[in-house]
Structures are given as structure tokens and as C-alpha cells.
Coordinates of C-alpha atoms in Angstrom, one line a residue:
M73 CA 104.1 115.2 104.1
V74 CA 103.0 115.2 100.4
E75 CA 105.0 117.1 97.8
F76 CA 103.0 118.3 94.9
R77 CA 104.1 117.9 91.3
I78 CA 102.5 120.3 88.9
D79 CA 102.5 119.5 85.2
R80 CA 101.7 122.7 83.4
R81 CA 101.5 120.8 80.0
S82 CA 98.9 118.2 81.2
G83 CA 95.8 120.2 80.3
V84 CA 94.5 119.5 83.8
A85 CA 93.7 122.5 86.0
T86 CA 96.4 123.1 88.6
Y87 CA 94.0 122.9 91.5
L88 CA 92.6 119.5 90.2
Q89 CA 96.2 118.2 90.0
I90 CA 96.5 119.0 93.7
V91 CA 93.2 117.4 94.5
Q92 CA 94.1 114.3 92.5
Q93 CA 97.5 114.0 94.2
V94 CA 96.0 114.2 97.7
E95 CA 93.4 111.6 96.7
Q96 CA 96.1 109.4 95.4
A97 CA 98.2 109.8 98.6
L98 CA 95.0 108.9 100.6
R99 CA 94.3 105.8 98.5
L100 CA 97.9 104.6 98.8
G101 CA 98.0 105.2 102.5
L102 CA 100.7 107.9 102.2
L103 CA 98.4 110.3 104.0
A104 CA 96.3 109.2 107.0
P105 CA 93.8 110.9 109.2
G106 CA 95.4 113.5 111.3
D107 CA 98.2 114.2 108.9
K108 CA 98.8 117.9 108.0
L109 CA 98.9 119.1 104.5
P110 CA 101.5 121.6 103.5
T111 CA 100.5 125.2 104.0
A112 CA 99.5 127.2 100.9
K113 CA 102.7 129.2 101.4
E114 CA 104.8 126.0 101.4
V115 CA 103.1 124.8 98.2
V116 CA 103.6 128.2 96.5
A117 CA 107.3 128.2 97.4
A118 CA 107.7 124.6 96.0
T119 CA 105.6 124.9 92.9
A120 CA 105.5 128.7 92.0
I121 CA 101.7 128.6 91.7
N122 CA 99.1 131.1 92.9
P123 CA 98.1 130.7 96.6
N124 CA 94.5 131.0 95.6
T125 CA 94.9 127.8 93.5
V126 CA 96.1 125.9 96.5
L127 CA 93.3 127.2 98.6
K128 CA 90.8 126.3 95.9
A129 CA 92.1 122.7 95.9
Y130 CA 92.0 122.5 99.7
R131 CA 88.4 123.8 99.7
E132 CA 87.5 121.1 97.2
L133 CA 89.0 118.5 99.4
D134 CA 87.2 119.9 102.4
R135 CA 83.9 119.8 100.5
A136 CA 84.6 116.2 99.7
G137 CA 85.0 115.5 103.4
L138 CA 88.6 114.4 103.0
V139 CA 90.4 117.3 104.9
E140 CA 89.4 120.0 107.4
A141 CA 90.9 123.4 107.9
R142 CA 91.8 124.3 111.4
P143 CA 92.2 128.1 111.7
G144 CA 95.7 129.0 112.8
L145 CA 96.9 125.4 112.7
G146 CA 96.6 124.3 109.0
T147 CA 94.7 121.7 106.9
F148 CA 94.5 118.2 108.2
V149 CA 93.4 114.9 106.7
R150 CA 90.0 113.9 108.0
R151 CA 89.6 110.4 106.5
S152 CA 91.5 107.9 104.4
L153 CA 90.7 106.3 101.1
A154 CA 93.3 103.6 101.6
R155 CA 92.4 100.0 100.9
P156 CA 94.9 97.2 101.8
Q157 CA 94.9 96.0 98.2
A158 CA 96.4 99.3 97.0
A159 CA 99.1 99.7 99.7
A160 CA 102.7 100.1 98.7
D161 CA 103.5 96.6 99.8
S162 CA 100.5 94.9 98.3
P163 CA 100.8 91.9 95.9
L164 CA 98.8 93.8 93.3
R165 CA 101.2 96.7 93.3
A166 CA 104.1 94.2 93.0
E167 CA 102.4 92.7 89.9
L168 CA 101.8 96.1 88.4
T169 CA 105.4 97.1 89.0
G170 CA 106.6 93.9 87.2
W171 CA 104.2 94.7 84.4
M172 CA 105.6 98.2 84.1
H173 CA 109.2 96.8 83.9
R174 CA 108.1 94.5 81.1
A175 CA 106.3 97.3 79.3
R176 CA 109.4 99.5 79.4
E177 CA 111.6 96.5 78.2
A178 CA 109.1 96.1 75.3
G179 CA 109.9 99.7 74.3
L180 CA 106.7 101.4 75.5
D181 CA 107.1 105.0 76.6
R182 CA 105.1 106.9 79.2
E183 CA 102.4 108.0 76.7
D184 CA 102.1 104.4 75.4
V185 CA 101.7 103.0 78.9
A186 CA 99.2 105.8 79.8
A187 CA 97.1 105.0 76.7
L188 CA 97.1 101.3 77.4
L189 CA 96.2 101.8 81.0
A190 CA 93.4 104.2 80.1
S191 CA 92.0 101.8 77.6
V192 CA 92.1 98.9 80.1
L193 CA 90.6 101.1 82.8
E194 CA 87.8 102.1 80.5
E195 CA 87.0 98.5 79.6
G196 CA 87.3 97.2 83.1
F197 CA 85.3 99.9 84.9
D198 CA 83.1 101.6 82.4
G199 CA 82.7 99.1 79.6
P200 CA 80.1 96.4 79.1
G201 CA 79.7 94.4 82.3
G202 CA 82.2 96.5 84.1
S203 CA 80.3 99.6 85.2
T204 CA 80.8 100.6 88.8
G205 CA 78.0 103.1 88.8
R206 CA 80.4 105.7 90.2
G207 CA 81.0 109.2 88.9
G208 CA 83.9 110.5 86.8
P209 CA 87.6 110.4 87.8
Y210 CA 87.4 113.5 90.0
E211 CA 84.3 112.6 91.9
T212 CA 84.7 111.2 95.3
N213 CA 82.4 108.7 97.0
K214 CA 81.3 110.9 99.9
G215 CA 79.2 108.2 101.5
S216 CA 82.0 105.8 102.2
G217 CA 84.6 105.7 104.8

């Protein structure tokens, strides 16, 4: 089961943090079709956020076709976003882990790494010759999968 981490200083709406974390877990294969998400009550107990915030996030995930609410049973994953290349045991992840160790050894902190990654992502996906034609970071590709 996924455990949500809420960063109140991030500037990102709490419900979007939940949506992003579910999408990340789906991409990494940590959640699979049929898996149950924590109940709103469980999320509230673990994070001290408003239950309506959790429900808003789950509705957003439902609208995106990623989960479905089953009355009396809970909210379940409907489809995966996982790709083998992004799995926890993939060679790409191992390379990125090695890069992260080198970045830390070079003295970069979390913010430095985040800025560097954001810059490279921008160039690689949205810059000249790298456009994917997809929407923003919170938009899901509803036609796939």
C-alpha cells in the first residue's frame, strides 16, 4: 500500500501531491491494477490533512481513469502506468542512482539536484527537437493503457 508524504512547504496543492504520488507509484510499478488505495480515514490519520482533500485527489484519479471507487469496499487501481524501463530493477534506474551518488559526492544538495533535473527535463522533453506533444506535468494520457 502507498504511504503519502505531504510537503506543506512545496507550494503544490495537497490533493495534487497525492495525485502525483499515486501516478509515480503507478509508473514505478509499486501499484498495480486491483491494488487498494488507503481509505481517506487512513490517509487523514497518517498525514493530518482534511478528508475532503483526499477525496478530491481520489476523484481526480478516477476522472483520469486510473482508479475506481467501489462503494463500501474502497478505491482500487484500475490501470497501470508502469513501463519496464522505469521499474525499480531497471538499468536506467541503476544509472540514475549512480548519478545521484556522484551528484551528492560533488556537494550538490536536494535543491541543486532538483534544479539540474528540471533543466535537463525541460531541454529533453520540451526544448527544441524534444517536444513530446503531451500536456503539463499533471496531465495524464487518458488514451493509453
